[in-house]
Coordinates of C-alpha atoms in Angstrom, one line a residue:
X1302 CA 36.4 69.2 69.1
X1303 CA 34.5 70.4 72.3
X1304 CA 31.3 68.7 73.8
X1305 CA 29.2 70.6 75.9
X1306 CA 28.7 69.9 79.5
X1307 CA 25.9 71.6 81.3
X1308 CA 26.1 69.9 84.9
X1309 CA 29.9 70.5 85.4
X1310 CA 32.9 72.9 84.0
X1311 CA 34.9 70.4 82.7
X1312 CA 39.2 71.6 83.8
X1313 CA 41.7 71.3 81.2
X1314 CA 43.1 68.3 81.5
X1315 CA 39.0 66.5 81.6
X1316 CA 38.2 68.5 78.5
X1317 CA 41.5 67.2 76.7
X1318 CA 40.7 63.4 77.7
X1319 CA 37.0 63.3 76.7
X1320 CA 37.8 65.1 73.6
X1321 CA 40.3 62.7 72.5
X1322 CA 37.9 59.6 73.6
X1323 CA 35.0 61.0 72.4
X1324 CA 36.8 61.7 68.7
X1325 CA 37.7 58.5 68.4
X1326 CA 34.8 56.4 69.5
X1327 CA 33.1 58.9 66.7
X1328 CA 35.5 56.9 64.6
X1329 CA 34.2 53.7 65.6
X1330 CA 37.6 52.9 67.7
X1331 CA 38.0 52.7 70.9
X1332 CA 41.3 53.9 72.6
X1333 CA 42.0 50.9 74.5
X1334 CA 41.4 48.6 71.9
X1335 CA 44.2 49.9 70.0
X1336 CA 47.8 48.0 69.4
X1337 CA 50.0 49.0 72.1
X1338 CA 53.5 48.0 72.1
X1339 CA 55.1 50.5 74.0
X1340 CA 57.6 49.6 77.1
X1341 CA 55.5 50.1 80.1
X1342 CA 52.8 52.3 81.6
X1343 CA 52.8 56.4 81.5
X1344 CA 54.6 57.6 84.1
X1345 CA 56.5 60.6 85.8
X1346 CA 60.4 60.9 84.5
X1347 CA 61.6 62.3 88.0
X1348 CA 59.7 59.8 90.4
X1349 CA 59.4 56.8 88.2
X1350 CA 55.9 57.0 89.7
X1351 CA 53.0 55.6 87.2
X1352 CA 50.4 58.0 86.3
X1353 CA 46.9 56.6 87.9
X1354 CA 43.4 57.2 86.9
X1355 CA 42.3 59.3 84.2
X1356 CA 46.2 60.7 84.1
X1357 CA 47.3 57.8 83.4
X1358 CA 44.0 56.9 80.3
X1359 CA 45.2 60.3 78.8
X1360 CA 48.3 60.0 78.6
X1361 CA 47.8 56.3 77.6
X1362 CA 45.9 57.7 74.3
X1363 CA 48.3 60.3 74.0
X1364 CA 51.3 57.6 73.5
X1365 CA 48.7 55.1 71.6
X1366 CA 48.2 58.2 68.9
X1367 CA 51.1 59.6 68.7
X1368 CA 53.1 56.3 68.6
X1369 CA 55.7 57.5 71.6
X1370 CA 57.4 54.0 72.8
X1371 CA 59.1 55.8 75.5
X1372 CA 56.5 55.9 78.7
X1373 CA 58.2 59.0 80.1
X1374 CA 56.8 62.2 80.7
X1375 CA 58.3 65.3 82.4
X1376 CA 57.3 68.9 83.4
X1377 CA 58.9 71.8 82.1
X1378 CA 59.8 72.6 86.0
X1379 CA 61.6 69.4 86.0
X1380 CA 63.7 69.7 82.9
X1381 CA 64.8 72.8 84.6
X1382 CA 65.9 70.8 88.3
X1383 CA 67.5 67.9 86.1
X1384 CA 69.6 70.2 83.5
X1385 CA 70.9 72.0 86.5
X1386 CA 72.3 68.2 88.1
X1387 CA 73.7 67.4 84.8
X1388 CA 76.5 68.4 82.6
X1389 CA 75.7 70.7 79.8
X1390 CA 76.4 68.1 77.3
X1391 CA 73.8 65.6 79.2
X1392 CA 71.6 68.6 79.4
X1393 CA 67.8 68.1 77.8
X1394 CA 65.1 70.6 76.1
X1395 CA 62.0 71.0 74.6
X1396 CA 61.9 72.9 71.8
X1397 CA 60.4 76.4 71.7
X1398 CA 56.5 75.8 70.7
X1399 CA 56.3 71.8 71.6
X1400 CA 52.5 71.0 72.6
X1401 CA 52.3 69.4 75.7
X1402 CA 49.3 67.4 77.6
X1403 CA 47.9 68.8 80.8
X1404 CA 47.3 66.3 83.5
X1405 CA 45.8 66.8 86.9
X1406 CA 46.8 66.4 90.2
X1407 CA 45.7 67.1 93.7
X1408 CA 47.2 69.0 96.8
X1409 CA 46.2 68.8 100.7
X1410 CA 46.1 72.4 102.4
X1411 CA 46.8 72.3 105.8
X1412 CA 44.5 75.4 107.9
X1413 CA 46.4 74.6 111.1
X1414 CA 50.1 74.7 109.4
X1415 CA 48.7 77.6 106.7
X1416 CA 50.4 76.0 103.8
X1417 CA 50.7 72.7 101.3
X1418 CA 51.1 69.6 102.9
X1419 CA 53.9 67.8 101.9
X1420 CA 55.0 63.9 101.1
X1421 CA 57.0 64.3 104.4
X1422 CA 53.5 65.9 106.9
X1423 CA 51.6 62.8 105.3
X1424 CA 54.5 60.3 107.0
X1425 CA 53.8 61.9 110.3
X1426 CA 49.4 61.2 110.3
X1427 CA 47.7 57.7 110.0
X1428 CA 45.1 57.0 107.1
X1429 CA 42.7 57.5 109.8
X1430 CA 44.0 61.0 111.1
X1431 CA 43.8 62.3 107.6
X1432 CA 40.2 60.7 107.0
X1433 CA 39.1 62.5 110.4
X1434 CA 40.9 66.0 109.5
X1435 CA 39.6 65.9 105.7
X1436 CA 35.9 65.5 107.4
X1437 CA 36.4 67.9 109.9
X1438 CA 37.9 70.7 107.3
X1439 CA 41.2 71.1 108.8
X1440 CA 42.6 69.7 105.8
X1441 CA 41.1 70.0 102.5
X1442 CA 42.2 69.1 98.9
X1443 CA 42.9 70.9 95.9
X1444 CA 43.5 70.0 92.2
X1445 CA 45.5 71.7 90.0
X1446 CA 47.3 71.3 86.4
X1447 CA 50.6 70.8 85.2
X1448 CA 51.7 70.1 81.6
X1449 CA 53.6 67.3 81.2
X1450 CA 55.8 66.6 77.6
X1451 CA 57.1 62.9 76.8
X1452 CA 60.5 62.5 76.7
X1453 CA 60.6 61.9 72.8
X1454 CA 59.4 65.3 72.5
X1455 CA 62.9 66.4 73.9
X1456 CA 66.0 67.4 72.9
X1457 CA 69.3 65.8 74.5
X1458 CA 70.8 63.1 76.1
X1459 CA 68.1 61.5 78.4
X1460 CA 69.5 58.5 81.2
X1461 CA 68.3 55.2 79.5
X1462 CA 64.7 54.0 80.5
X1463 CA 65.2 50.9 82.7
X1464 CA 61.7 48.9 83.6
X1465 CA 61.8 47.1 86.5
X1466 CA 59.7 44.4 84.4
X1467 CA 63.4 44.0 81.9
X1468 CA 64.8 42.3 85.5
X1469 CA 61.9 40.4 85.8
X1470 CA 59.7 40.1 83.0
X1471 CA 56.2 39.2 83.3
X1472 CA 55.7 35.8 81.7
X1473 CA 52.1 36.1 80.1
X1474 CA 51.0 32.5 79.8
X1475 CA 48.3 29.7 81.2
X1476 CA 49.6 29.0 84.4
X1477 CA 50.2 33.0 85.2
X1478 CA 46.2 32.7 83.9
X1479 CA 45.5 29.9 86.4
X1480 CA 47.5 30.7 89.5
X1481 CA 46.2 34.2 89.2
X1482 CA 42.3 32.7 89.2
X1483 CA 43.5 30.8 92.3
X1484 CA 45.5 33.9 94.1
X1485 CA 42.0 35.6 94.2
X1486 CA 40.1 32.5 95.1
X1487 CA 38.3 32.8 91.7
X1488 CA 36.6 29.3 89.4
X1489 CA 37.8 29.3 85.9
X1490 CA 36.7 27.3 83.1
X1491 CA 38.3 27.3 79.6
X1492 CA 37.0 24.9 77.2
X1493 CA 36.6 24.6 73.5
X1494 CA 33.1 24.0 73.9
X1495 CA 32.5 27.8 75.5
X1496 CA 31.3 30.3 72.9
X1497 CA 31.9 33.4 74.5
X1498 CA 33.6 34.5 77.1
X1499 CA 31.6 35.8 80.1
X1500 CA 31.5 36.5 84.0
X1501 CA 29.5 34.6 86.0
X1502 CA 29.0 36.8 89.4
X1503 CA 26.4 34.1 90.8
X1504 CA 29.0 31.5 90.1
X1505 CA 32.0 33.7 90.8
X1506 CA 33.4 31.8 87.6
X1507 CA 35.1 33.4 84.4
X1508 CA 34.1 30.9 81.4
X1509 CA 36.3 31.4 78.6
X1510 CA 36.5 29.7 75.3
X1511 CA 40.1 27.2 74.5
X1512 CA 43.2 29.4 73.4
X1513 CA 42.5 28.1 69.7
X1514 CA 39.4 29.8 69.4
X1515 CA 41.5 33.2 69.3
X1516 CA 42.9 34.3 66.2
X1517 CA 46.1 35.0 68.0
X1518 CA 47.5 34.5 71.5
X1519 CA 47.2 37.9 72.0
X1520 CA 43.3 38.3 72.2
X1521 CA 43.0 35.6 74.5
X1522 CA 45.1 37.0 77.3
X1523 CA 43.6 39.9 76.7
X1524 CA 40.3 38.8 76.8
X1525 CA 41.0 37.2 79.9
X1526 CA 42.3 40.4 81.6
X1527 CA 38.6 42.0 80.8
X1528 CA 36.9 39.4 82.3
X1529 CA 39.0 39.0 85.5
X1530 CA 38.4 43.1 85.5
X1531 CA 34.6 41.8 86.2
X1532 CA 35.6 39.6 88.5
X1533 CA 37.3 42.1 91.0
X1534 CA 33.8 43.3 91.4
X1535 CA 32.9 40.3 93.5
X1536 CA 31.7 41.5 97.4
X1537 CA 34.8 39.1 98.8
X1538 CA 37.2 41.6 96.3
X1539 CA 36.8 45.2 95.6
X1540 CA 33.0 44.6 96.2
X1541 CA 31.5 46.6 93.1
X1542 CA 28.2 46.4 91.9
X1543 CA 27.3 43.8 88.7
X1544 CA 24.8 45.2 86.8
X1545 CA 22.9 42.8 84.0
X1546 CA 22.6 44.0 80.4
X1547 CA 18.9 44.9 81.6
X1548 CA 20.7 48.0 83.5
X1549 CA 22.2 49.9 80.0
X1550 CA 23.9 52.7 81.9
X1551 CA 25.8 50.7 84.7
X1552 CA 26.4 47.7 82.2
X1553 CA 28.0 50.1 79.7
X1554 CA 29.8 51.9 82.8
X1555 CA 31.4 48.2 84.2
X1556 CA 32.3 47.2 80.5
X1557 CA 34.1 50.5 79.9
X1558 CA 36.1 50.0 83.3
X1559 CA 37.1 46.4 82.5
X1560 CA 38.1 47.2 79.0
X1561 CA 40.3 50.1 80.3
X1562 CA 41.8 47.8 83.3
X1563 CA 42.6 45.1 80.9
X1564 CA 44.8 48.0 79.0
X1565 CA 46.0 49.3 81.8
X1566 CA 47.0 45.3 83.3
X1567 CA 48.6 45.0 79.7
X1568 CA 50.6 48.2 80.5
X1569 CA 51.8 46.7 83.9
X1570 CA 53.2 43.1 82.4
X1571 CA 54.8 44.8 79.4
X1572 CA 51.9 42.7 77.3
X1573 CA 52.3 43.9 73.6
X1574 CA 48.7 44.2 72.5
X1575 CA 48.7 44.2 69.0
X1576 CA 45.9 45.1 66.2
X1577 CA 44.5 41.3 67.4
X1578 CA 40.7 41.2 66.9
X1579 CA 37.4 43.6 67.2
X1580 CA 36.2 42.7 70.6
X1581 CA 33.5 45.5 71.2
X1582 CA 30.7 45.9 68.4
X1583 CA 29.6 49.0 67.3
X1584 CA 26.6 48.9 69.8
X1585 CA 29.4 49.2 72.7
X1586 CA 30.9 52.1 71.0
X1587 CA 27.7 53.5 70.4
X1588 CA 26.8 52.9 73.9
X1589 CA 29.8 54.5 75.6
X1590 CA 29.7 57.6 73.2
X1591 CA 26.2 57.9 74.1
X1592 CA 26.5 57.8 77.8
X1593 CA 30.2 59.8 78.1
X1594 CA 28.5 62.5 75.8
X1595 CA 25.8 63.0 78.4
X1596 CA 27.7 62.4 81.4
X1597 CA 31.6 63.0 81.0
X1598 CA 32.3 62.2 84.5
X1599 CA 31.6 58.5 84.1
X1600 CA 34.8 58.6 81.8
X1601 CA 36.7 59.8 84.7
X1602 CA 35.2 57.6 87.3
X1603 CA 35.4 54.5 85.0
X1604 CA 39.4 55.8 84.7
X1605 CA 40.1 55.6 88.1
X1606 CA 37.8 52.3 89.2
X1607 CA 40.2 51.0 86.3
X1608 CA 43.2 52.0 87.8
X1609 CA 41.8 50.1 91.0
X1610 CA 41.3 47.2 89.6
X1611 CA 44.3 46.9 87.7
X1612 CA 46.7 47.5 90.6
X1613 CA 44.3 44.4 92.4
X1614 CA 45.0 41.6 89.8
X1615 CA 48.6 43.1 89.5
X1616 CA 49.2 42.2 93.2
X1617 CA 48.7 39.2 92.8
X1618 CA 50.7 38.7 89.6
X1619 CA 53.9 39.8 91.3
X1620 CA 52.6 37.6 94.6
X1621 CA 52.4 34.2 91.9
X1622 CA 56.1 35.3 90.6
X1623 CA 57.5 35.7 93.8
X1624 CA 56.3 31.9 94.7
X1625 CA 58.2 31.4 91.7
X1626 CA 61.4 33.0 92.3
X1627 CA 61.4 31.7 95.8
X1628 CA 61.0 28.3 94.5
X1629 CA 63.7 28.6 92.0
X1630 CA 66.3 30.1 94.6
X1631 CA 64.9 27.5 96.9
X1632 CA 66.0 24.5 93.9
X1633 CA 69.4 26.2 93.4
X1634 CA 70.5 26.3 97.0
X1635 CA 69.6 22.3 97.2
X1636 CA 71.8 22.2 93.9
X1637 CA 74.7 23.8 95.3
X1638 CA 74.3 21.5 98.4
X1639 CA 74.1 18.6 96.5
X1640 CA 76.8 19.4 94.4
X1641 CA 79.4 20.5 97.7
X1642 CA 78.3 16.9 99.0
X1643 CA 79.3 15.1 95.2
X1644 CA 82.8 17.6 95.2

């Protein structure tokens, strides 16, 4: 399925995202409201890098449809430099005539060094010597594509996929909830006498009804994700603009980043999000179909906003388990003391 686009050529990897959103909101799904259970977030087999933006809400949907648990993805250019480090018998493939998913990235081209700039050039400039040569046109950026394929699309003997979260896994509950409202200086109020859950941005408050008003545990933390997505907007956090439900375009454009952060959060803690409970009614679908229809880049904008805000509340997730680890370490060294004074 193609959309039309009149403002804007839309590249290939931008035509394969909204064409895969846009088919499925005609469903009456949304993408990011599907059950995820996979082990991580999209990201590059070589690096270990995640994918970010609208990469990483393609190939998000990609794994969501085609049920790939492994978040892996490689280039065909990096199967090559891998098979020719490994032994043949630890060597991978893809098979002849395997569909892969373009994703796009951007390159800096240097005028005064005449080629690519490289991770290594960018070690040697500040943030604001790159700000000042990007205005000034000495340096100017590029995107191109590359198709990626996910490692279950392969043939071989891959290295096992190790998540940093296994050593450390994310331990979804209320006080992550609560320490994480505190991290960003941010009022909460659950109670069983709250309705619906909402953002207050005049309060800089997140009301959210008890745990037991969720069919499973599952919406609520997911709930709460979307509306600490709001929150982020605040001015003393990533200072983004509210807009009320008077304002259809950028309410529907602020929902659609919050309900892709909260996926995207999900991704990050290794929070299995399964088929819990219809959170967005068919005027929201309507709404975003409506408006990405018309205006494709907001997909691509909301994407990346998401990917912002995501990374934000993550910070401070790891921050809270750090306290945690360094308190524990902290309790076993007294232990040990205690116990070499008893021996």
């Amino acid at each position: 399925m193609s959309e039309s686009n009149n403002k804007k050529k839309l590249n290939k990897a931008e035509q394969e995202l909204f064409n895969e959103v846009v088919a499925q909101l005609e469903k009456g799904t949304a993408p990011w409201e599907m059950p995820w259970d996979s082990k991580g977030a999209p990201q590059n087999m070589k690096t270990g890098a995640e994918y970010s933006g609208q990469n990483k809400l393609y190939l998000s949907i990609v794994m969501l449809l085609r049920k790939y648990k492994d978040p892996r993805f490689i280039t065909f250019i990096q199967m090559r430099e891998y098979n020719k480090r490994s032994d043949v018998e630890n060597q991978i493939r893809i098979p002849r005539g395997t569909k892969g998913y373009p994703i796009q990235y951007v390159n800096y081209y240097s005028r005064e060094l005449k080629r690519t700039l490289t991770g290594k050039d960018f070690k040697n400039y500040t943030q604001a010597e790159i700000q000042e040569k990007l205005e000034s046109g000495e340096i100017y950026f590029f995107s191109k594509i590359a198709t990626v394929f996910n490692i279950e699309q392969c043939e071989g003997v891959f290295p096992k996929y190790f998540n940093s979260a296994d050593k450390r896994k994310s331990n979804v509950d209320l006080s992550l909830i609560s320490e994480l409202a505190n991290k960003m200086d941010l009022k909460l109020n659950i109670s069983p006498m709250n309705k619906q859950a909402y953002y207050s941005p005049t309060q800089d408050m997140v009301h959210l009804p008890s745990p037991e008003r969720f069919k499973k545990d599952g919406g609520f933390y997911k709930t709460t994700f979307h509306e600490y997505a709001h929150a982020t907007g605040h001015s003393s956090r990533l200072n983004r603009e509210l807009s009320s439900r008077g304002e259809p375009k950028s309410y529907a454009k602020e929902e659609l980043r919050a309900e892709i952060a909260s996926l995207f959060l999900a991704q990050k803690l290794d929070f299995p999000v399964d088929d819990i409970e219809i959170t967005n009614s068919s005027s929201y679908i309507e709404s975003w179909l409506s408006l990405i229809r018309k205006e494709p880049n907001v997909l691509f904008e909301s994407a990346k906003d998401a990917s912002e805000i995501s990374d934000y509340l993550y910070f401070y997730v790891k921050e809270y388990e750090d306290d945690i680890f360094k308190e524990r370490k902290k309790y076993k060294e007294m232990e040990e003391v205690a116990f070499s004074y008893g021996s």
